Amino acid sequence: MKLKPVLLVLSAALSFNAYAQAPIVIKFSHVVATDTPKGQAAERFKQLAEKATNGRVKIEVYPNSQLYKDKEELEALQLGAVQMLAPSLAKFGPLGVKEFEAFDLPYIFPSKTALYNVTEGEIGKSLLKKLEPKGITGLAFWDNGFKVMSANKPLHNPTDFKGLKMRIQSSKVLDAQMRALGANPQVLAFSEVYQALQTGVVDGTENPPSNMYTQKMHEVQKYVTVSNHGYLGYAVIVNKKFWDGLPPDIRAALDKAMKDATTFEKAIAQRDNDMALDAIKKAGKTEIYTLSVKEQADWRKALLPVQQQMESRIGKDLISAINKEAAK
Ligand code: LMR
């Protein structure tokens, strides 16, 4: 027997085997810190997914805009450079799916229950479906929380915003919201906010406390107002072609892991935000102010017209459907 052909066959078999066993890699990119609700849920999904697929799938989580910033990450997903993201619902406008900006409307959700009625019901399902023509499959909604406002001056009344440069995400609703307060909105990627606040490129911003604290924004903002004027949440999304091409048993296991990670995420989101607000208070650099009943009414008066103003962009029917669900 000649040794060479045998060796060739053997090495071909070995490399085939190695190929067959190479795990499917899912790159999951996001822009926040690991110790936020989204960051922790991404890690939980990794654990659950790798366990459920016996290592046939490897999830590589890239937090803190390590790979891509806000807008770039959506492009990277469509191109297939990453497979999974969880952008905030305020960042889908540039993709052409403006309806997601409904989540940014001031005071649209009176409570988390109202929000879940929307995300877990028919409205949520139909919103995720709108991503498909963009080559994206929506897997879940993840939670963060209600936003606070911050600046280097106290923000008690709507008039306090006059002339302030306020950083916003790339949502036209958030643009309208800041303008309704008399502020000048400026779109900036999340990874650029700390520096922009520090150097005075912008005067203030909004986010749930978990994002402010983990990016140390409170260290460069003297005043935080607990206003709960709007909501921040996420859609977990995958490249559709990649997802549809997965073996069905793997896809089912990943679906289940996502379901469990979502339950986990919802359970920790509020607690993490409460803890972050407390931590900001304890850090002693920022004064935390809670609006009085009268001030809350003034904020609502200034901001509620944004709902009507944005009807032509988001759809009157969608806004009334959300308001109807929220009122249940
Ligand atoms: C922001 O850009 O302010 C946030 O949406 C970041 C995030 O993903 O929570």
mmCIF file of C-alpha atoms and ligand atoms in Angstrom:
data_model
loop_
_atom_site.group_PDB
_atom_site.id
_atom_site.type_symbol
_atom_site.label_atom_id
_atom_site.label_comp_id
_atom_site.label_asym_id
_atom_site.label_seq_id
_atom_site.Cartn_x
_atom_site.Cartn_y
_atom_site.Cartn_z
ATOM 1 C CA MET A 1 0.000 0.000 0.000
ATOM 2 C CA LYS A 2 1.283 3.428 -0.882
ATOM 3 C CA LEU A 3 1.483 5.730 2.117
ATOM 4 C CA LYS A 4 0.864 9.050 0.376
ATOM 5 C CA PRO A 5 -2.707 8.481 -0.914
ATOM 6 C CA VAL A 6 -3.727 7.062 2.456
ATOM 7 C CA LEU A 7 -2.351 10.132 4.209
ATOM 8 C CA LEU A 8 -4.137 12.376 1.761
ATOM 9 C CA VAL A 9 -7.472 10.646 2.383
ATOM 10 C CA LEU A 10 -6.863 10.806 6.123
ATOM 11 C CA SER A 11 -6.031 14.484 6.107
ATOM 12 C CA ALA A 12 -9.055 15.254 3.912
ATOM 13 C CA ALA A 13 -11.279 13.347 6.348
ATOM 14 C CA LEU A 14 -9.769 15.209 9.279
ATOM 15 C CA SER A 15 -10.250 18.612 7.735
ATOM 16 C CA PHE A 16 -13.834 17.729 6.752
ATOM 17 C CA ASN A 17 -14.458 16.707 10.348
ATOM 18 C CA ALA A 18 -12.926 19.923 11.629
ATOM 19 C CA TYR A 19 -15.122 21.853 9.200
ATOM 20 C CA ALA A 20 -18.234 19.937 10.266
ATOM 21 C CA GLN A 21 -17.512 20.748 13.884
ATOM 22 C CA ALA A 22 -16.587 24.390 13.487
ATOM 23 C CA PRO A 23 -19.133 26.301 15.545
ATOM 24 C CA ILE A 24 -21.528 28.754 13.967
ATOM 25 C CA VAL A 25 -20.333 32.162 15.155
ATOM 26 C CA ILE A 26 -22.828 34.890 16.012
ATOM 27 C CA LYS A 27 -21.283 38.300 16.530
ATOM 28 C CA PHE A 28 -23.557 40.308 18.820
ATOM 29 C CA SER A 29 -22.562 43.962 18.827
ATOM 30 C CA HIS A 30 -23.996 46.642 21.095
ATOM 31 C CA VAL A 31 -23.132 50.122 22.317
ATOM 32 C CA VAL A 32 -23.679 50.046 26.090
ATOM 33 C CA ALA A 33 -21.658 48.744 29.035
ATOM 34 C CA THR A 34 -21.813 45.100 30.085
ATOM 35 C CA ASP A 35 -23.322 46.023 33.456
ATOM 36 C CA THR A 36 -26.498 47.518 31.978
ATOM 37 C CA PRO A 37 -29.761 45.606 31.467
ATOM 38 C CA LYS A 38 -28.968 45.107 27.763
ATOM 39 C CA GLY A 39 -25.326 44.209 28.430
ATOM 40 C CA GLN A 40 -26.239 41.602 31.011
ATOM 41 C CA ALA A 41 -28.988 40.118 28.877
ATOM 42 C CA ALA A 42 -26.585 39.759 25.943
ATOM 43 C CA GLU A 43 -24.255 37.790 28.226
ATOM 44 C CA ARG A 44 -27.153 35.685 29.489
ATOM 45 C CA PHE A 45 -28.224 34.936 25.928
ATOM 46 C CA LYS A 46 -24.663 33.845 25.132
ATOM 47 C CA GLN A 47 -24.605 31.418 28.071
ATOM 48 C CA LEU A 48 -28.046 29.990 27.332
ATOM 49 C CA ALA A 49 -27.493 29.704 23.582
ATOM 50 C CA GLU A 50 -24.095 28.040 23.797
ATOM 51 C CA LYS A 51 -25.376 25.572 26.397
ATOM 52 C CA ALA A 52 -28.551 24.749 24.497
ATOM 53 C CA THR A 53 -26.652 24.103 21.267
ATOM 54 C CA ASN A 54 -23.890 22.077 22.952
ATOM 55 C CA GLY A 55 -21.264 24.444 21.644
ATOM 56 C CA ARG A 56 -22.442 24.215 18.032
ATOM 57 C CA VAL A 57 -23.052 27.953 18.268
ATOM 58 C CA LYS A 58 -20.558 30.453 19.633
ATOM 59 C CA ILE A 59 -21.852 33.882 20.594
ATOM 60 C CA GLU A 60 -19.258 36.649 20.594
ATOM 61 C CA VAL A 61 -20.591 39.692 22.438
ATOM 62 C CA TYR A 62 -18.928 43.040 21.657
ATOM 63 C CA PRO A 63 -20.172 45.711 24.118
ATOM 64 C CA ASN A 64 -19.505 49.459 24.413
ATOM 65 C CA SER A 65 -19.349 50.262 20.655
ATOM 66 C CA GLN A 66 -16.153 48.184 20.505
ATOM 67 C CA LEU A 67 -16.986 47.117 16.960
ATOM 68 C CA TYR A 68 -19.427 49.698 15.671
ATOM 69 C CA LYS A 69 -21.158 52.915 16.651
ATOM 70 C CA ASP A 70 -24.929 53.456 16.422
ATOM 71 C CA LYS A 71 -25.486 53.926 12.723
ATOM 72 C CA GLU A 72 -22.604 51.758 11.573
ATOM 73 C CA GLU A 73 -23.853 48.741 13.480
ATOM 74 C CA LEU A 74 -27.116 48.665 11.529
ATOM 75 C CA GLU A 75 -25.205 48.819 8.263
ATOM 76 C CA ALA A 76 -22.855 46.069 9.487
ATOM 77 C CA LEU A 77 -25.854 43.871 10.291
ATOM 78 C CA GLN A 78 -27.358 44.324 6.844
ATOM 79 C CA LEU A 79 -24.012 43.545 5.233
ATOM 80 C CA GLY A 80 -23.593 40.455 7.402
ATOM 81 C CA ALA A 81 -20.427 41.694 9.167
ATOM 82 C CA VAL A 82 -22.255 41.039 12.453
ATOM 83 C CA GLN A 83 -25.266 38.803 12.940
ATOM 84 C CA MET A 84 -27.062 40.219 15.987
ATOM 85 C CA LEU A 85 -27.738 43.646 17.527
ATOM 86 C CA ALA A 86 -30.078 45.234 20.035
ATOM 87 C CA PRO A 87 -30.348 48.893 18.982
ATOM 88 C CA SER A 88 -32.602 51.228 20.860
ATOM 89 C CA LEU A 89 -36.023 51.703 19.277
ATOM 90 C CA ALA A 90 -35.033 55.325 18.626
ATOM 91 C CA LYS A 91 -32.453 54.291 16.051
ATOM 92 C CA PHE A 92 -34.541 52.617 13.347
ATOM 93 C CA GLY A 93 -35.594 55.820 11.555
ATOM 94 C CA PRO A 94 -32.484 56.059 9.353
ATOM 95 C CA LEU A 95 -33.206 52.493 8.255
ATOM 96 C CA GLY A 96 -36.556 53.684 6.929
ATOM 97 C CA VAL A 97 -38.687 52.121 9.661
ATOM 98 C CA LYS A 98 -40.040 55.287 11.205
ATOM 99 C CA GLU A 99 -42.847 53.582 13.111
ATOM 100 C CA PHE A 100 -40.402 52.475 15.814
ATOM 101 C CA GLU A 101 -40.095 56.109 16.816
ATOM 102 C CA ALA A 102 -43.584 55.796 18.337
ATOM 103 C CA PHE A 103 -41.778 54.467 21.417
ATOM 104 C CA ASP A 104 -40.058 57.847 21.781
ATOM 105 C CA LEU A 105 -43.286 59.831 21.979
ATOM 106 C CA PRO A 106 -43.443 61.745 25.247
ATOM 107 C CA TYR A 107 -45.713 60.142 27.837
ATOM 108 C CA ILE A 108 -47.001 57.451 25.477
ATOM 109 C CA PHE A 109 -46.566 54.733 28.120
ATOM 110 C CA PRO A 110 -48.026 55.483 31.544
ATOM 111 C CA SER A 111 -46.455 52.300 32.965
ATOM 112 C CA LYS A 112 -44.398 49.224 32.128
ATOM 113 C CA THR A 113 -47.633 47.222 31.942
ATOM 114 C CA ALA A 114 -48.865 49.558 29.234
ATOM 115 C CA LEU A 115 -45.584 49.126 27.398
ATOM 116 C CA TYR A 116 -45.725 45.330 27.572
ATOM 117 C CA ASN A 117 -49.299 45.384 26.243
ATOM 118 C CA VAL A 118 -47.783 46.902 23.129
ATOM 119 C CA THR A 119 -44.478 45.040 22.783
ATOM 120 C CA GLU A 120 -45.907 41.630 23.599
ATOM 121 C CA GLY A 121 -49.112 42.007 21.626
ATOM 122 C CA GLU A 122 -50.113 42.365 17.991
ATOM 123 C CA ILE A 123 -48.602 45.858 17.663
ATOM 124 C CA GLY A 124 -45.180 44.576 18.706
ATOM 125 C CA LYS A 125 -45.418 41.662 16.268
ATOM 126 C CA SER A 126 -46.423 43.857 13.359
ATOM 127 C CA LEU A 127 -43.644 46.343 14.101
ATOM 128 C CA LEU A 128 -41.000 43.609 14.024
ATOM 129 C CA LYS A 129 -42.444 42.404 10.693
ATOM 130 C CA LYS A 130 -41.672 45.812 9.183
ATOM 131 C CA LEU A 131 -37.977 44.988 9.442
ATOM 132 C CA GLU A 132 -38.124 42.016 7.070
ATOM 133 C CA PRO A 133 -37.978 43.969 3.790
ATOM 134 C CA LYS A 134 -34.764 45.490 5.150
ATOM 135 C CA GLY A 135 -33.185 42.032 5.446
ATOM 136 C CA ILE A 136 -33.648 41.998 9.211
ATOM 137 C CA THR A 137 -35.553 39.622 11.486
ATOM 138 C CA GLY A 138 -36.808 40.948 14.827
ATOM 139 C CA LEU A 139 -36.529 38.438 17.660
ATOM 140 C CA ALA A 140 -37.587 40.283 20.798
ATOM 141 C CA PHE A 141 -38.138 43.563 22.567
ATOM 142 C CA TRP A 142 -35.800 44.258 25.457
ATOM 143 C CA ASP A 143 -36.474 46.762 28.155
ATOM 144 C CA ASN A 144 -34.512 49.586 29.658
ATOM 145 C CA GLY A 145 -36.684 52.168 31.319
ATOM 146 C CA PHE A 146 -38.060 55.653 31.616
ATOM 147 C CA LYS A 147 -35.665 58.487 30.958
ATOM 148 C CA VAL A 148 -34.285 61.245 33.146
ATOM 149 C CA MET A 149 -32.944 64.578 31.851
ATOM 150 C CA SER A 150 -29.581 66.021 32.768
ATOM 151 C CA ALA A 151 -27.655 69.264 32.347
ATOM 152 C CA ASN A 152 -25.342 71.586 34.250
ATOM 153 C CA LYS A 153 -28.271 73.715 35.349
ATOM 154 C CA PRO A 154 -31.429 72.688 37.174
ATOM 155 C CA LEU A 155 -34.208 71.473 34.856
ATOM 156 C CA HIS A 156 -37.437 71.975 36.770
ATOM 157 C CA ASN A 157 -39.641 73.731 34.255
ATOM 158 C CA PRO A 158 -39.930 73.420 30.482
ATOM 159 C CA THR A 159 -38.575 76.984 30.223
ATOM 160 C CA ASP A 160 -35.290 75.824 31.790
ATOM 161 C CA PHE A 161 -34.430 74.075 28.512
ATOM 162 C CA LYS A 162 -34.488 77.222 26.444
ATOM 163 C CA GLY A 163 -31.396 77.401 24.235
ATOM 164 C CA LEU A 164 -29.723 74.291 25.704
ATOM 165 C CA LYS A 165 -27.927 71.973 23.300
ATOM 166 C CA MET A 166 -29.349 68.561 24.117
ATOM 167 C CA ARG A 167 -27.879 65.317 22.778
ATOM 168 C CA ILE A 168 -30.459 62.990 21.277
ATOM 169 C CA GLN A 169 -30.511 59.679 19.447
ATOM 170 C CA SER A 170 -31.298 59.741 15.734
ATOM 171 C CA SER A 171 -35.073 59.986 16.174
ATOM 172 C CA LYS A 172 -37.188 62.736 14.682
ATOM 173 C CA VAL A 173 -39.600 62.354 17.594
ATOM 174 C CA LEU A 174 -36.802 63.101 20.049
ATOM 175 C CA ASP A 175 -35.845 66.052 17.885
ATOM 176 C CA ALA A 176 -39.418 67.352 18.107
ATOM 177 C CA GLN A 177 -39.499 66.666 21.843
ATOM 178 C CA MET A 178 -36.415 68.798 22.519
ATOM 179 C CA ARG A 179 -37.659 71.560 20.237
ATOM 180 C CA ALA A 180 -40.990 71.577 22.083
ATOM 181 C CA LEU A 181 -38.956 72.400 25.191
ATOM 182 C CA GLY A 182 -37.129 75.196 23.399
ATOM 183 C CA ALA A 183 -33.822 73.257 23.317
ATOM 184 C CA ASN A 184 -31.527 72.634 20.332
ATOM 185 C CA PRO A 185 -31.346 68.890 19.711
ATOM 186 C CA GLN A 186 -28.078 67.389 18.440
ATOM 187 C CA VAL A 187 -27.788 63.819 17.202
ATOM 188 C CA LEU A 188 -24.678 62.083 18.500
ATOM 189 C CA ALA A 189 -23.637 58.448 18.677
ATOM 190 C CA PHE A 190 -23.889 57.017 22.172
ATOM 191 C CA SER A 191 -20.139 56.446 22.364
ATOM 192 C CA GLU A 192 -19.533 60.172 21.854
ATOM 193 C CA VAL A 193 -21.879 61.491 24.530
ATOM 194 C CA TYR A 194 -19.578 61.529 27.552
ATOM 195 C CA GLN A 195 -16.910 63.537 25.787
ATOM 196 C CA ALA A 196 -19.440 65.886 24.222
ATOM 197 C CA LEU A 197 -20.867 66.635 27.660
ATOM 198 C CA GLN A 198 -17.440 67.013 29.176
ATOM 199 C CA THR A 199 -16.193 69.452 26.570
ATOM 200 C CA GLY A 200 -19.443 71.406 26.302
ATOM 201 C CA VAL A 201 -20.220 70.355 22.724
ATOM 202 C CA VAL A 202 -23.654 69.685 24.213
ATOM 203 C CA ASP A 203 -25.122 70.971 27.476
ATOM 204 C CA GLY A 204 -27.305 68.060 28.456
ATOM 205 C CA THR A 205 -28.907 64.781 27.527
ATOM 206 C CA GLU A 206 -31.558 62.187 28.387
ATOM 207 C CA ASN A 207 -31.320 58.481 29.130
ATOM 208 C CA PRO A 208 -32.414 56.011 31.790
ATOM 209 C CA PRO A 209 -30.111 56.158 34.845
ATOM 210 C CA SER A 210 -28.410 52.822 33.998
ATOM 211 C CA ASN A 211 -26.935 54.304 30.816
ATOM 212 C CA MET A 212 -25.951 57.572 32.497
ATOM 213 C CA TYR A 213 -24.210 55.889 35.386
ATOM 214 C CA THR A 214 -22.327 53.227 33.436
ATOM 215 C CA GLN A 215 -20.983 55.861 31.000
ATOM 216 C CA LYS A 216 -20.096 58.154 33.937
ATOM 217 C CA MET A 217 -22.181 60.944 32.399
ATOM 218 C CA HIS A 218 -23.191 62.019 35.909
ATOM 219 C CA GLU A 219 -19.582 63.024 36.536
ATOM 220 C CA VAL A 220 -19.960 65.792 33.965
ATOM 221 C CA GLN A 221 -23.599 66.717 34.645
ATOM 222 C CA LYS A 222 -24.455 68.637 37.802
ATOM 223 C CA TYR A 223 -28.222 68.160 37.662
ATOM 224 C CA VAL A 224 -30.485 65.216 36.906
ATOM 225 C CA THR A 225 -34.266 65.519 36.808
ATOM 226 C CA VAL A 226 -36.380 62.418 37.319
ATOM 227 C CA SER A 227 -38.985 63.309 34.752
ATOM 228 C CA ASN A 228 -40.012 59.938 33.285
ATOM 229 C CA HIS A 229 -41.067 61.880 30.201
ATOM 230 C CA GLY A 230 -40.215 59.115 27.759
ATOM 231 C CA TYR A 231 -39.165 55.525 27.365
ATOM 232 C CA LEU A 232 -36.070 53.703 26.113
ATOM 233 C CA GLY A 233 -36.164 50.102 24.953
ATOM 234 C CA TYR A 234 -34.620 47.835 22.323
ATOM 235 C CA ALA A 235 -35.373 45.432 19.520
ATOM 236 C CA VAL A 236 -33.093 42.412 19.324
ATOM 237 C CA ILE A 237 -32.501 41.849 15.633
ATOM 238 C CA VAL A 238 -30.605 39.445 13.377
ATOM 239 C CA ASN A 239 -29.521 39.374 9.758
ATOM 240 C CA LYS A 240 -32.481 37.628 8.102
ATOM 241 C CA LYS A 241 -30.493 35.678 5.535
ATOM 242 C CA PHE A 242 -28.183 34.330 8.228
ATOM 243 C CA TRP A 243 -31.099 33.449 10.501
ATOM 244 C CA ASP A 244 -33.139 31.737 7.796
ATOM 245 C CA GLY A 245 -30.065 29.737 6.768
ATOM 246 C CA LEU A 246 -29.528 28.188 10.210
ATOM 247 C CA PRO A 247 -30.361 24.493 10.697
ATOM 248 C CA PRO A 248 -33.931 24.423 12.087
ATOM 249 C CA ASP A 249 -32.944 22.701 15.355
ATOM 250 C CA ILE A 250 -30.312 25.372 16.019
ATOM 251 C CA ARG A 251 -32.759 28.164 15.233
ATOM 252 C CA ALA A 252 -35.309 26.660 17.614
ATOM 253 C CA ALA A 253 -32.700 26.394 20.391
ATOM 254 C CA LEU A 254 -31.652 30.012 19.835
ATOM 255 C CA ASP A 255 -35.274 31.142 19.857
ATOM 256 C CA LYS A 256 -35.772 29.493 23.227
ATOM 257 C CA ALA A 257 -32.530 30.993 24.596
ATOM 258 C CA MET A 258 -33.708 34.431 23.404
ATOM 259 C CA LYS A 259 -37.072 33.928 25.097
ATOM 260 C CA ASP A 260 -35.372 33.102 28.402
ATOM 261 C CA ALA A 261 -32.839 35.937 28.085
ATOM 262 C CA THR A 262 -35.760 38.301 27.442
ATOM 263 C CA THR A 263 -37.554 37.187 30.606
ATOM 264 C CA PHE A 264 -34.309 37.732 32.517
ATOM 265 C CA GLU A 265 -33.807 41.170 30.945
ATOM 266 C CA LYS A 266 -37.255 42.372 31.875
ATOM 267 C CA ALA A 267 -36.775 41.197 35.440
ATOM 268 C CA ILE A 268 -33.561 43.174 35.975
ATOM 269 C CA ALA A 269 -34.205 46.380 33.995
ATOM 270 C CA GLN A 270 -36.154 48.369 36.592
ATOM 271 C CA ARG A 271 -33.987 47.187 39.473
ATOM 272 C CA ASP A 272 -30.804 48.178 37.630
ATOM 273 C CA ASN A 273 -32.156 51.624 36.880
ATOM 274 C CA ASP A 274 -33.208 52.146 40.502
ATOM 275 C CA MET A 275 -29.746 51.053 41.632
ATOM 276 C CA ALA A 276 -28.052 53.342 39.096
ATOM 277 C CA LEU A 277 -30.058 56.376 40.238
ATOM 278 C CA ASP A 278 -29.055 55.574 43.789
ATOM 279 C CA ALA A 279 -25.422 55.230 42.773
ATOM 280 C CA ILE A 280 -25.521 58.605 41.000
ATOM 281 C CA LYS A 281 -26.928 60.116 44.186
ATOM 282 C CA LYS A 282 -24.250 58.451 46.315
ATOM 283 C CA ALA A 283 -21.447 59.602 43.995
ATOM 284 C CA GLY A 284 -22.316 63.089 45.268
ATOM 285 C CA LYS A 285 -21.506 65.003 42.096
ATOM 286 C CA THR A 286 -25.037 65.390 40.793
ATOM 287 C CA GLU A 287 -28.146 66.815 42.359
ATOM 288 C CA ILE A 288 -31.162 64.624 41.680
ATOM 289 C CA TYR A 289 -34.472 66.413 41.448
ATOM 290 C CA THR A 290 -37.937 64.867 41.221
ATOM 291 C CA LEU A 291 -40.611 66.978 39.541
ATOM 292 C CA SER A 292 -43.477 68.262 41.670
ATOM 293 C CA VAL A 293 -47.043 67.524 40.590
ATOM 294 C CA LYS A 294 -47.403 71.025 39.169
ATOM 295 C CA GLU A 295 -44.112 70.750 37.265
ATOM 296 C CA GLN A 296 -45.124 67.350 35.888
ATOM 297 C CA ALA A 297 -48.312 68.928 34.573
ATOM 298 C CA ASP A 298 -46.300 71.726 32.928
ATOM 299 C CA TRP A 299 -43.964 69.223 31.244
ATOM 300 C CA ARG A 300 -46.929 67.253 29.943
ATOM 301 C CA LYS A 301 -48.522 70.400 28.607
ATOM 302 C CA ALA A 302 -45.322 71.282 26.750
ATOM 303 C CA LEU A 303 -44.616 67.787 25.425
ATOM 304 C CA LEU A 304 -47.948 66.111 24.708
ATOM 305 C CA PRO A 305 -48.510 68.087 21.471
ATOM 306 C CA VAL A 306 -45.524 66.182 20.033
ATOM 307 C CA GLN A 307 -47.788 63.119 19.740
ATOM 308 C CA GLN A 308 -50.081 64.932 17.342
ATOM 309 C CA GLN A 309 -47.254 66.705 15.593
ATOM 310 C CA MET A 310 -45.631 63.375 14.723
ATOM 311 C CA GLU A 311 -48.800 61.732 13.366
ATOM 312 C CA SER A 312 -47.792 62.244 9.770
ATOM 313 C CA ARG A 313 -44.418 60.586 10.337
ATOM 314 C CA ILE A 314 -45.440 57.651 12.491
ATOM 315 C CA GLY A 315 -49.058 57.109 11.523
ATOM 316 C CA LYS A 316 -52.139 58.347 13.295
ATOM 317 C CA ASP A 317 -53.570 54.836 13.502
ATOM 318 C CA LEU A 318 -50.456 53.421 15.128
ATOM 319 C CA ILE A 319 -50.369 56.198 17.718
ATOM 320 C CA SER A 320 -54.050 55.732 18.572
ATOM 321 C CA ALA A 321 -53.628 51.935 18.677
ATOM 322 C CA ILE A 322 -50.741 52.317 21.147
ATOM 323 C CA ASN A 323 -52.666 54.813 23.243
ATOM 324 C CA LYS A 324 -55.616 52.402 23.282
ATOM 325 C CA GLU A 325 -53.461 49.448 24.429
ATOM 326 C CA ALA A 326 -51.753 51.633 26.988
ATOM 327 C CA ALA A 327 -55.084 52.666 28.463
ATOM 328 C CA LYS A 328 -56.223 49.049 29.091
HETATM 329 C C1 LMR B 1 -28.437 55.997 23.479
HETATM 330 O O1 LMR B 1 -27.855 56.050 22.380
HETATM 331 O O2 LMR B 1 -28.638 56.979 24.174
HETATM 332 C C2 LMR B 1 -28.954 54.686 24.014
HETATM 333 O O3 LMR B 1 -30.000 54.319 23.251
HETATM 334 C C3 LMR B 1 -27.908 53.624 24.024
HETATM 335 C C4 LMR B 1 -28.510 52.273 24.286
HETATM 336 O O4 LMR B 1 -28.390 51.424 23.429
HETATM 337 O O5 LMR B 1 -29.092 52.093 25.369
#
